[in-house]
Amino acid sequence: METEKQKKRVQIYVIATGGTIAGTAESSADTAYCAGQLGLDALLATVPEVKQLADIRGEQLCSIGSQDMDETIWLQLARRVNTLLADDNCDGILITHGTDTMEETAYFLNLTVHSDKPVILVGAMRSSSAISADGPANLYNGIVALADPESRGRGVMCCMNTKLIDAKDVVKRHTTDLATFEGDGCLGYVYGNRAFYNRRVTFMHTLYSEFDVSTIDRLPRVGIVYGYAGCSAIPFDAFVREGYDGIIIAGVGDGNIHRNIFPSAVKAASDGIIVVRSSRCCTGPTCLNGEVDDNRYHFVASQNLNPQKARVLLMLALTKTHDWQQIQQFFMEY
Ligand code: SIN
């Protein structure tokens, strides 16, 4: 019989990208700080306790504030994660990331990583040198969750403020609050040295995703246009002029489009540009054929995706097809 000592230790790989979790300030009471300052080793040194949970290796992919995240890094990250997870010596991956665009990176990986091994993103709302910094606890909890066999097959998750939230649902709701990350109900939470799950994700992700970026160097161009009272068609028309492949409208309410933009949207869709209706509302779906007759205008409804995640799915969808009905189907399934 195998003794506790002989049991293989869990192998976790950490990919660091920067963010507030790696940020430093002049003094612990400063609210002004600079993101992405600590390197991977210094970051891990803030939680030596993780060594009791798993063997940890890692690398620094970049050191940026996540406002500067882009498609080139996403493609690099997805390929690296797929390579690492294909190795028997890697049981799961922790990605340290700025919180500003964490939800987009998480969703991109959810659609492009093909493994049931867990991938978890963590960040922090307070810099590493702040009083009561939240980074170390998030890092520790992320590794607890990765080391827990119950975490397999749940898609990419974010672990923030003890919550485990799936990549499709997770959203940063508050600019500065510690409890900023929410979803339509969390998948679970971390308490002590265990992950507790309440539900499973029913949408397609990871192993069941048909999006493959292993040979792609560049993603199709998709822009977002924001809706507001009296809004102008200038940004929408500029994207069209620049030859963008798709445009997401962050419309009002149930993805409604202002009359100043509507004619440009109809023309773009009839010219083969994919126009997706989403909503600037924080929560709720943008429903197909609600107040807008999507079938008539060949618009796509983003369903449960907010504008920034609708953009991620549309970029990937456009690597496979330019057919609006097929793309609508992707928005139903992913
Ligand atoms: C960033 O997203 O890199 C800065 C903000 C944060 O990490 O909370």
mmCIF file of C-alpha atoms and ligand atoms in Angstrom:
data_model
loop_
_atom_site.group_PDB
_atom_site.id
_atom_site.type_symbol
_atom_site.label_atom_id
_atom_site.label_comp_id
_atom_site.label_asym_id
_atom_site.label_seq_id
_atom_site.Cartn_x
_atom_site.Cartn_y
_atom_site.Cartn_z
ATOM 1 C CA MET A 1 0.000 0.000 0.000
ATOM 2 C CA GLU A 2 1.195 3.473 -0.893
ATOM 3 C CA THR A 3 2.059 5.569 2.151
ATOM 4 C CA GLU A 4 1.195 9.280 2.432
ATOM 5 C CA LYS A 5 4.887 10.047 1.903
ATOM 6 C CA GLN A 6 5.086 8.086 -1.345
ATOM 7 C CA LYS A 7 1.991 9.759 -2.865
ATOM 8 C CA LYS A 8 2.920 11.900 -5.850
ATOM 9 C CA ARG A 9 2.847 15.578 -4.949
ATOM 10 C CA VAL A 10 0.544 17.831 -6.950
ATOM 11 C CA GLN A 11 2.485 19.766 -9.614
ATOM 12 C CA ILE A 12 1.270 23.301 -10.210
ATOM 13 C CA TYR A 13 2.652 25.685 -12.805
ATOM 14 C CA VAL A 14 2.319 29.443 -12.299
ATOM 15 C CA ILE A 15 2.310 31.898 -15.208
ATOM 16 C CA ALA A 16 2.748 35.483 -14.044
ATOM 17 C CA THR A 17 1.555 38.381 -16.196
ATOM 18 C CA GLY A 18 1.688 41.392 -13.838
ATOM 19 C CA GLY A 19 -1.257 43.351 -12.421
ATOM 20 C CA THR A 20 -1.927 44.834 -9.001
ATOM 21 C CA ILE A 21 -1.154 41.507 -7.358
ATOM 22 C CA ALA A 22 2.443 42.231 -8.404
ATOM 23 C CA GLY A 23 2.111 45.958 -7.778
ATOM 24 C CA THR A 24 4.062 48.006 -5.252
ATOM 25 C CA ALA A 25 3.559 51.398 -3.621
ATOM 26 C CA GLU A 26 5.961 53.783 -1.886
ATOM 27 C CA SER A 27 4.292 53.130 1.450
ATOM 28 C CA SER A 28 1.763 50.611 2.752
ATOM 29 C CA ALA A 29 -0.854 53.337 3.191
ATOM 30 C CA ASP A 30 -0.529 54.705 -0.352
ATOM 31 C CA THR A 31 -3.442 54.249 -2.726
ATOM 32 C CA ALA A 32 -1.138 55.215 -5.615
ATOM 33 C CA TYR A 33 0.899 52.250 -6.817
ATOM 34 C CA CYS A 34 2.502 50.787 -9.912
ATOM 35 C CA ALA A 35 1.150 47.450 -11.252
ATOM 36 C CA GLY A 36 3.350 44.560 -12.414
ATOM 37 C CA GLN A 37 6.500 45.327 -10.358
ATOM 38 C CA LEU A 38 7.165 42.042 -8.509
ATOM 39 C CA GLY A 39 8.631 39.175 -10.485
ATOM 40 C CA LEU A 40 7.354 35.625 -10.095
ATOM 41 C CA ASP A 41 9.784 34.600 -7.335
ATOM 42 C CA ALA A 42 9.031 37.671 -5.238
ATOM 43 C CA LEU A 43 5.316 37.099 -5.749
ATOM 44 C CA LEU A 44 5.506 33.474 -4.623
ATOM 45 C CA ALA A 45 7.617 34.525 -1.641
ATOM 46 C CA THR A 46 4.562 36.441 -0.341
ATOM 47 C CA VAL A 47 2.895 33.051 0.355
ATOM 48 C CA PRO A 48 5.523 30.480 1.350
ATOM 49 C CA GLU A 49 2.622 28.335 2.669
ATOM 50 C CA VAL A 50 1.794 27.198 -0.892
ATOM 51 C CA LYS A 51 4.830 24.895 -0.792
ATOM 52 C CA GLN A 52 2.872 22.688 1.617
ATOM 53 C CA LEU A 53 0.098 22.286 -0.942
ATOM 54 C CA ALA A 54 2.023 21.436 -4.101
ATOM 55 C CA ASP A 55 5.297 21.551 -5.994
ATOM 56 C CA ILE A 56 5.334 24.915 -7.697
ATOM 57 C CA ARG A 57 7.213 25.904 -10.834
ATOM 58 C CA GLY A 58 6.528 28.843 -13.070
ATOM 59 C CA GLU A 59 7.510 31.584 -15.473
ATOM 60 C CA GLN A 60 6.964 35.261 -16.100
ATOM 61 C CA LEU A 61 5.079 35.672 -19.375
ATOM 62 C CA CYS A 62 4.887 39.473 -19.197
ATOM 63 C CA SER A 63 4.791 42.235 -16.582
ATOM 64 C CA ILE A 64 1.942 44.520 -17.508
ATOM 65 C CA GLY A 65 -1.052 46.268 -16.060
ATOM 66 C CA SER A 66 -3.904 44.276 -17.583
ATOM 67 C CA GLN A 67 -5.287 47.388 -19.278
ATOM 68 C CA ASP A 68 -2.510 46.615 -21.783
ATOM 69 C CA MET A 69 -3.527 42.984 -22.353
ATOM 70 C CA ASP A 70 -3.932 42.147 -26.036
ATOM 71 C CA GLU A 71 -4.644 39.365 -28.514
ATOM 72 C CA THR A 72 -0.944 38.620 -29.105
ATOM 73 C CA ILE A 73 -0.450 37.777 -25.428
ATOM 74 C CA TRP A 74 -3.712 35.791 -25.365
ATOM 75 C CA LEU A 75 -2.537 33.616 -28.249
ATOM 76 C CA GLN A 76 0.852 33.092 -26.604
ATOM 77 C CA LEU A 77 -0.792 32.289 -23.272
ATOM 78 C CA ALA A 78 -3.297 29.805 -24.737
ATOM 79 C CA ARG A 79 -0.566 27.944 -26.595
ATOM 80 C CA ARG A 80 1.681 27.826 -23.523
ATOM 81 C CA VAL A 81 -1.138 26.583 -21.281
ATOM 82 C CA ASN A 82 -2.063 23.842 -23.773
ATOM 83 C CA THR A 83 1.564 22.708 -24.011
ATOM 84 C CA LEU A 84 2.029 22.643 -20.233
ATOM 85 C CA LEU A 85 -1.220 20.800 -19.549
ATOM 86 C CA ALA A 86 -0.355 18.112 -22.104
ATOM 87 C CA ASP A 87 2.559 17.153 -19.821
ATOM 88 C CA ASP A 88 1.852 14.490 -17.157
ATOM 89 C CA ASN A 89 4.002 16.512 -14.765
ATOM 90 C CA CYS A 90 1.573 19.417 -14.716
ATOM 91 C CA ASP A 91 -1.693 19.030 -12.775
ATOM 92 C CA GLY A 92 -2.986 22.553 -13.119
ATOM 93 C CA ILE A 93 -2.097 26.146 -13.958
ATOM 94 C CA LEU A 94 -2.393 29.327 -11.947
ATOM 95 C CA ILE A 95 -2.255 32.587 -13.878
ATOM 96 C CA THR A 96 -1.596 35.774 -11.961
ATOM 97 C CA HIS A 97 -3.266 38.654 -13.786
ATOM 98 C CA GLY A 98 -4.462 42.215 -13.377
ATOM 99 C CA THR A 99 -8.126 42.395 -12.452
ATOM 100 C CA ASP A 100 -9.148 44.948 -15.093
ATOM 101 C CA THR A 101 -9.296 42.525 -18.023
ATOM 102 C CA MET A 102 -9.090 39.245 -16.103
ATOM 103 C CA GLU A 103 -12.582 38.257 -17.225
ATOM 104 C CA GLU A 104 -11.646 38.557 -20.903
ATOM 105 C CA THR A 105 -8.451 36.526 -20.580
ATOM 106 C CA ALA A 106 -10.296 33.885 -18.547
ATOM 107 C CA TYR A 107 -13.022 33.577 -21.183
ATOM 108 C CA PHE A 108 -10.493 33.466 -24.032
ATOM 109 C CA LEU A 109 -8.683 30.588 -22.306
ATOM 110 C CA ASN A 110 -11.991 28.879 -21.512
ATOM 111 C CA LEU A 111 -12.580 28.604 -25.267
ATOM 112 C CA THR A 112 -9.035 27.796 -26.387
ATOM 113 C CA VAL A 113 -7.536 25.494 -23.736
ATOM 114 C CA HIS A 114 -8.252 21.852 -24.474
ATOM 115 C CA SER A 115 -7.832 19.994 -21.216
ATOM 116 C CA ASP A 116 -9.928 19.077 -18.198
ATOM 117 C CA LYS A 117 -7.058 19.970 -15.858
ATOM 118 C CA PRO A 118 -7.891 23.127 -13.907
ATOM 119 C CA VAL A 119 -6.752 26.591 -14.969
ATOM 120 C CA ILE A 120 -7.363 29.384 -12.461
ATOM 121 C CA LEU A 121 -6.716 33.128 -12.673
ATOM 122 C CA VAL A 122 -6.000 35.166 -9.570
ATOM 123 C CA GLY A 123 -5.305 38.845 -9.002
ATOM 124 C CA ALA A 124 -5.628 41.439 -6.307
ATOM 125 C CA MET A 125 -7.404 44.704 -5.676
ATOM 126 C CA ARG A 126 -4.662 45.957 -3.348
ATOM 127 C CA SER A 127 -1.006 46.105 -4.247
ATOM 128 C CA SER A 128 1.435 43.646 -2.680
ATOM 129 C CA SER A 129 2.764 46.323 -0.321
ATOM 130 C CA ALA A 130 -0.651 47.606 0.859
ATOM 131 C CA ILE A 131 -1.999 47.145 4.370
ATOM 132 C CA SER A 132 -4.143 43.996 4.238
ATOM 133 C CA ALA A 133 -3.080 43.098 0.695
ATOM 134 C CA ASP A 134 -5.494 40.536 -0.776
ATOM 135 C CA GLY A 135 -3.061 39.017 -3.287
ATOM 136 C CA PRO A 136 -1.433 36.406 -1.025
ATOM 137 C CA ALA A 137 -4.798 34.960 0.083
ATOM 138 C CA ASN A 138 -6.075 34.848 -3.496
ATOM 139 C CA LEU A 139 -2.873 33.141 -4.617
ATOM 140 C CA TYR A 140 -3.068 30.629 -1.786
ATOM 141 C CA ASN A 141 -6.753 29.897 -2.436
ATOM 142 C CA GLY A 142 -6.101 29.526 -6.161
ATOM 143 C CA ILE A 143 -3.509 26.863 -5.473
ATOM 144 C CA VAL A 144 -5.784 25.133 -2.952
ATOM 145 C CA ALA A 145 -8.438 24.908 -5.670
ATOM 146 C CA LEU A 146 -5.952 23.693 -8.293
ATOM 147 C CA ALA A 147 -4.728 20.958 -5.970
ATOM 148 C CA ASP A 148 -8.277 19.761 -5.271
ATOM 149 C CA PRO A 149 -9.352 16.877 -7.599
ATOM 150 C CA GLU A 150 -12.911 18.303 -7.555
ATOM 151 C CA SER A 151 -11.712 21.219 -9.679
ATOM 152 C CA ARG A 152 -11.163 19.168 -12.832
ATOM 153 C CA GLY A 153 -13.479 19.600 -15.806
ATOM 154 C CA ARG A 154 -15.070 22.856 -14.662
ATOM 155 C CA GLY A 155 -13.505 25.097 -17.295
ATOM 156 C CA VAL A 156 -11.313 28.093 -16.586
ATOM 157 C CA MET A 157 -12.143 29.865 -13.324
ATOM 158 C CA CYS A 158 -11.186 32.999 -11.413
ATOM 159 C CA CYS A 159 -10.482 32.701 -7.702
ATOM 160 C CA MET A 160 -10.994 36.046 -5.985
ATOM 161 C CA ASN A 161 -11.977 36.861 -2.423
ATOM 162 C CA THR A 162 -12.530 33.109 -1.721
ATOM 163 C CA LYS A 163 -15.014 32.753 -4.608
ATOM 164 C CA LEU A 164 -14.544 30.400 -7.548
ATOM 165 C CA ILE A 165 -16.326 31.937 -10.528
ATOM 166 C CA ASP A 166 -16.462 30.472 -14.031
ATOM 167 C CA ALA A 167 -14.945 32.352 -16.936
ATOM 168 C CA LYS A 168 -18.227 32.901 -18.745
ATOM 169 C CA ASP A 169 -19.981 34.482 -15.769
ATOM 170 C CA VAL A 170 -17.203 36.319 -14.001
ATOM 171 C CA VAL A 171 -17.347 40.095 -14.113
ATOM 172 C CA LYS A 172 -15.510 42.905 -12.358
ATOM 173 C CA ARG A 173 -18.355 45.036 -10.993
ATOM 174 C CA HIS A 174 -16.642 47.586 -8.801
ATOM 175 C CA THR A 175 -13.625 49.773 -9.541
ATOM 176 C CA THR A 176 -11.921 49.445 -6.157
ATOM 177 C CA ASP A 177 -13.885 47.184 -3.801
ATOM 178 C CA LEU A 178 -12.270 43.962 -2.595
ATOM 179 C CA ALA A 179 -15.444 41.994 -3.334
ATOM 180 C CA THR A 180 -15.585 43.221 -6.913
ATOM 181 C CA PHE A 181 -15.790 39.871 -8.720
ATOM 182 C CA GLU A 182 -19.214 38.311 -9.152
ATOM 183 C CA GLY A 183 -20.945 35.871 -11.436
ATOM 184 C CA ASP A 184 -24.519 34.698 -11.923
ATOM 185 C CA GLY A 185 -23.943 32.676 -8.776
ATOM 186 C CA CYS A 186 -20.466 31.333 -8.066
ATOM 187 C CA LEU A 187 -19.360 27.828 -8.955
ATOM 188 C CA GLY A 188 -18.016 27.450 -5.456
ATOM 189 C CA TYR A 189 -15.599 28.795 -2.902
ATOM 190 C CA VAL A 190 -12.394 27.955 -1.093
ATOM 191 C CA TYR A 191 -12.425 27.434 2.622
ATOM 192 C CA GLY A 192 -9.454 26.130 4.556
ATOM 193 C CA ASN A 193 -7.608 23.717 2.324
ATOM 194 C CA ARG A 194 -10.543 22.626 0.190
ATOM 195 C CA ALA A 195 -12.586 23.786 -2.758
ATOM 196 C CA PHE A 196 -16.368 23.458 -2.341
ATOM 197 C CA TYR A 197 -18.505 23.441 -5.490
ATOM 198 C CA ASN A 198 -22.224 24.241 -5.733
ATOM 199 C CA ARG A 199 -22.830 23.648 -9.426
ATOM 200 C CA ARG A 200 -21.380 22.699 -12.815
ATOM 201 C CA VAL A 201 -21.043 24.822 -15.934
ATOM 202 C CA THR A 202 -23.488 23.793 -18.653
ATOM 203 C CA PHE A 203 -22.086 25.888 -21.524
ATOM 204 C CA MET A 204 -19.337 24.535 -23.811
ATOM 205 C CA HIS A 205 -15.731 25.104 -22.788
ATOM 206 C CA THR A 206 -12.196 23.664 -22.820
ATOM 207 C CA LEU A 207 -12.350 19.999 -23.909
ATOM 208 C CA TYR A 208 -15.640 20.561 -25.769
ATOM 209 C CA SER A 209 -14.630 23.822 -27.420
ATOM 210 C CA GLU A 210 -14.112 23.714 -31.185
ATOM 211 C CA PHE A 211 -11.863 26.796 -31.272
ATOM 212 C CA ASP A 212 -8.238 26.034 -31.988
ATOM 213 C CA VAL A 213 -5.596 28.764 -31.934
ATOM 214 C CA SER A 214 -2.571 26.483 -32.194
ATOM 215 C CA THR A 215 -1.763 27.681 -35.711
ATOM 216 C CA ILE A 216 -3.241 31.183 -35.627
ATOM 217 C CA ASP A 217 -0.969 34.255 -35.403
ATOM 218 C CA ARG A 218 -3.607 36.949 -35.642
ATOM 219 C CA LEU A 219 -7.253 37.158 -34.638
ATOM 220 C CA PRO A 220 -9.959 38.832 -36.736
ATOM 221 C CA ARG A 221 -10.554 42.465 -35.820
ATOM 222 C CA VAL A 222 -13.624 43.178 -33.718
ATOM 223 C CA GLY A 223 -14.471 46.540 -32.120
ATOM 224 C CA ILE A 224 -16.988 47.632 -29.487
ATOM 225 C CA VAL A 225 -19.328 50.619 -29.856
ATOM 226 C CA TYR A 226 -20.957 52.035 -26.710
ATOM 227 C CA GLY A 227 -24.621 53.082 -26.703
ATOM 228 C CA TYR A 228 -25.907 56.159 -24.838
ATOM 229 C CA ALA A 229 -28.643 58.777 -25.156
ATOM 230 C CA GLY A 230 -28.076 60.764 -28.356
ATOM 231 C CA CYS A 231 -25.063 58.659 -29.372
ATOM 232 C CA SER A 232 -23.197 59.203 -32.610
ATOM 233 C CA ALA A 233 -22.481 56.760 -35.455
ATOM 234 C CA ILE A 234 -18.907 58.072 -35.760
ATOM 235 C CA PRO A 235 -17.191 55.185 -33.860
ATOM 236 C CA PHE A 236 -19.294 52.526 -35.639
ATOM 237 C CA ASP A 237 -18.609 54.004 -39.080
ATOM 238 C CA ALA A 238 -14.898 54.323 -38.273
ATOM 239 C CA PHE A 239 -14.664 50.577 -37.534
ATOM 240 C CA VAL A 240 -16.408 49.845 -40.841
ATOM 241 C CA ARG A 241 -14.046 52.163 -42.739
ATOM 242 C CA GLU A 242 -11.034 50.485 -41.097
ATOM 243 C CA GLY A 243 -12.213 47.104 -42.396
ATOM 244 C CA TYR A 244 -13.128 45.480 -39.065
ATOM 245 C CA ASP A 245 -14.599 41.983 -39.402
ATOM 246 C CA GLY A 246 -17.115 42.398 -36.617
ATOM 247 C CA ILE A 247 -18.636 45.056 -34.370
ATOM 248 C CA ILE A 248 -20.199 44.580 -30.960
ATOM 249 C CA ILE A 249 -22.799 47.142 -29.981
ATOM 250 C CA ALA A 250 -22.914 47.661 -26.214
ATOM 251 C CA GLY A 251 -26.526 48.735 -26.575
ATOM 252 C CA VAL A 252 -28.959 49.975 -23.970
ATOM 253 C CA GLY A 253 -31.348 47.674 -22.097
ATOM 254 C CA ASP A 254 -31.906 44.445 -24.003
ATOM 255 C CA GLY A 255 -29.232 45.435 -26.537
ATOM 256 C CA ASN A 256 -31.290 48.176 -28.154
ATOM 257 C CA ILE A 257 -29.585 50.335 -30.780
ATOM 258 C CA HIS A 258 -30.002 54.109 -31.046
ATOM 259 C CA ARG A 259 -31.614 55.365 -34.266
ATOM 260 C CA ASN A 260 -28.415 57.344 -35.016
ATOM 261 C CA ILE A 261 -26.498 54.045 -35.333
ATOM 262 C CA PHE A 262 -29.199 51.689 -36.582
ATOM 263 C CA PRO A 263 -28.866 52.452 -40.352
ATOM 264 C CA SER A 264 -25.055 51.976 -40.169
ATOM 265 C CA ALA A 265 -25.567 48.652 -38.357
ATOM 266 C CA VAL A 266 -28.083 47.397 -40.941
ATOM 267 C CA LYS A 267 -25.785 48.378 -43.825
ATOM 268 C CA ALA A 268 -22.726 46.777 -42.188
ATOM 269 C CA ALA A 269 -24.585 43.500 -41.575
ATOM 270 C CA SER A 270 -25.849 43.415 -45.166
ATOM 271 C CA ASP A 271 -22.235 43.985 -46.325
ATOM 272 C CA GLY A 272 -21.084 40.891 -44.398
ATOM 273 C CA ILE A 273 -19.681 42.512 -41.242
ATOM 274 C CA ILE A 274 -20.945 40.583 -38.224
ATOM 275 C CA VAL A 275 -22.913 42.913 -35.955
ATOM 276 C CA VAL A 276 -23.533 41.599 -32.445
ATOM 277 C CA ARG A 277 -26.045 43.217 -30.118
ATOM 278 C CA SER A 278 -24.970 43.151 -26.488
ATOM 279 C CA SER A 279 -25.869 45.372 -23.556
ATOM 280 C CA ARG A 280 -24.204 47.988 -21.414
ATOM 281 C CA CYS A 281 -26.336 46.650 -18.503
ATOM 282 C CA CYS A 282 -24.257 44.826 -15.920
ATOM 283 C CA THR A 283 -26.451 41.751 -15.788
ATOM 284 C CA GLY A 284 -29.004 39.889 -17.860
ATOM 285 C CA PRO A 285 -29.062 38.413 -21.348
ATOM 286 C CA THR A 286 -29.404 40.239 -24.667
ATOM 287 C CA CYS A 287 -32.143 38.114 -26.169
ATOM 288 C CA LEU A 288 -32.469 37.041 -29.786
ATOM 289 C CA ASN A 289 -35.412 38.706 -31.581
ATOM 290 C CA GLY A 290 -36.547 40.699 -28.548
ATOM 291 C CA GLU A 291 -37.271 44.357 -29.309
ATOM 292 C CA VAL A 292 -35.017 44.053 -32.370
ATOM 293 C CA ASP A 293 -35.848 41.702 -35.250
ATOM 294 C CA ASP A 294 -32.426 40.056 -35.539
ATOM 295 C CA ASN A 295 -33.584 37.586 -38.198
ATOM 296 C CA ARG A 296 -34.642 40.445 -40.449
ATOM 297 C CA TYR A 297 -31.407 42.451 -40.095
ATOM 298 C CA HIS A 298 -29.006 39.508 -39.720
ATOM 299 C CA PHE A 299 -27.816 40.728 -36.344
ATOM 300 C CA VAL A 300 -26.455 38.334 -33.736
ATOM 301 C CA ALA A 301 -27.685 38.551 -30.120
ATOM 302 C CA SER A 302 -24.961 38.085 -27.504
ATOM 303 C CA GLN A 303 -27.273 36.172 -25.124
ATOM 304 C CA ASN A 304 -25.417 35.918 -21.781
ATOM 305 C CA LEU A 305 -22.177 37.576 -22.851
ATOM 306 C CA ASN A 306 -21.322 41.147 -21.945
ATOM 307 C CA PRO A 307 -19.748 43.267 -24.736
ATOM 308 C CA GLN A 308 -16.123 42.514 -23.840
ATOM 309 C CA LYS A 309 -16.732 38.746 -23.742
ATOM 310 C CA ALA A 310 -18.959 38.873 -26.834
ATOM 311 C CA ARG A 311 -15.915 40.363 -28.563
ATOM 312 C CA VAL A 312 -13.764 37.402 -27.476
ATOM 313 C CA LEU A 313 -16.267 34.863 -28.785
ATOM 314 C CA LEU A 314 -16.816 36.775 -32.024
ATOM 315 C CA MET A 315 -13.074 36.942 -32.754
ATOM 316 C CA LEU A 316 -12.828 33.175 -32.314
ATOM 317 C CA ALA A 317 -16.067 32.493 -34.202
ATOM 318 C CA LEU A 318 -14.742 34.514 -37.155
ATOM 319 C CA THR A 319 -11.730 32.196 -37.382
ATOM 320 C CA LYS A 320 -14.237 29.503 -38.429
ATOM 321 C CA THR A 321 -17.063 31.196 -40.309
ATOM 322 C CA HIS A 322 -18.599 34.495 -41.438
ATOM 323 C CA ASP A 323 -22.115 33.060 -41.480
ATOM 324 C CA TRP A 324 -24.233 35.083 -39.012
ATOM 325 C CA GLN A 325 -26.586 32.169 -38.272
ATOM 326 C CA GLN A 326 -23.718 29.831 -37.443
ATOM 327 C CA ILE A 327 -22.212 32.587 -35.293
ATOM 328 C CA GLN A 328 -25.558 33.027 -33.510
ATOM 329 C CA GLN A 329 -25.437 29.310 -32.756
ATOM 330 C CA PHE A 330 -21.989 29.756 -31.155
ATOM 331 C CA PHE A 331 -23.485 32.461 -28.933
ATOM 332 C CA MET A 332 -26.185 29.982 -27.861
ATOM 333 C CA GLU A 333 -23.685 27.240 -27.007
ATOM 334 C CA TYR A 334 -20.624 29.004 -25.573
HETATM 335 C C1 SIN B 1 -4.554 45.657 -13.705
HETATM 336 O O1 SIN B 1 -5.587 45.191 -14.129
HETATM 337 O O2 SIN B 1 -3.439 45.272 -14.067
HETATM 338 C C2 SIN B 1 -4.579 46.764 -12.693
HETATM 339 C C3 SIN B 1 -5.691 46.620 -11.728
HETATM 340 C C4 SIN B 1 -5.669 45.375 -10.930
HETATM 341 O O3 SIN B 1 -4.917 44.444 -11.119
HETATM 342 O O4 SIN B 1 -6.517 45.326 -10.002
#
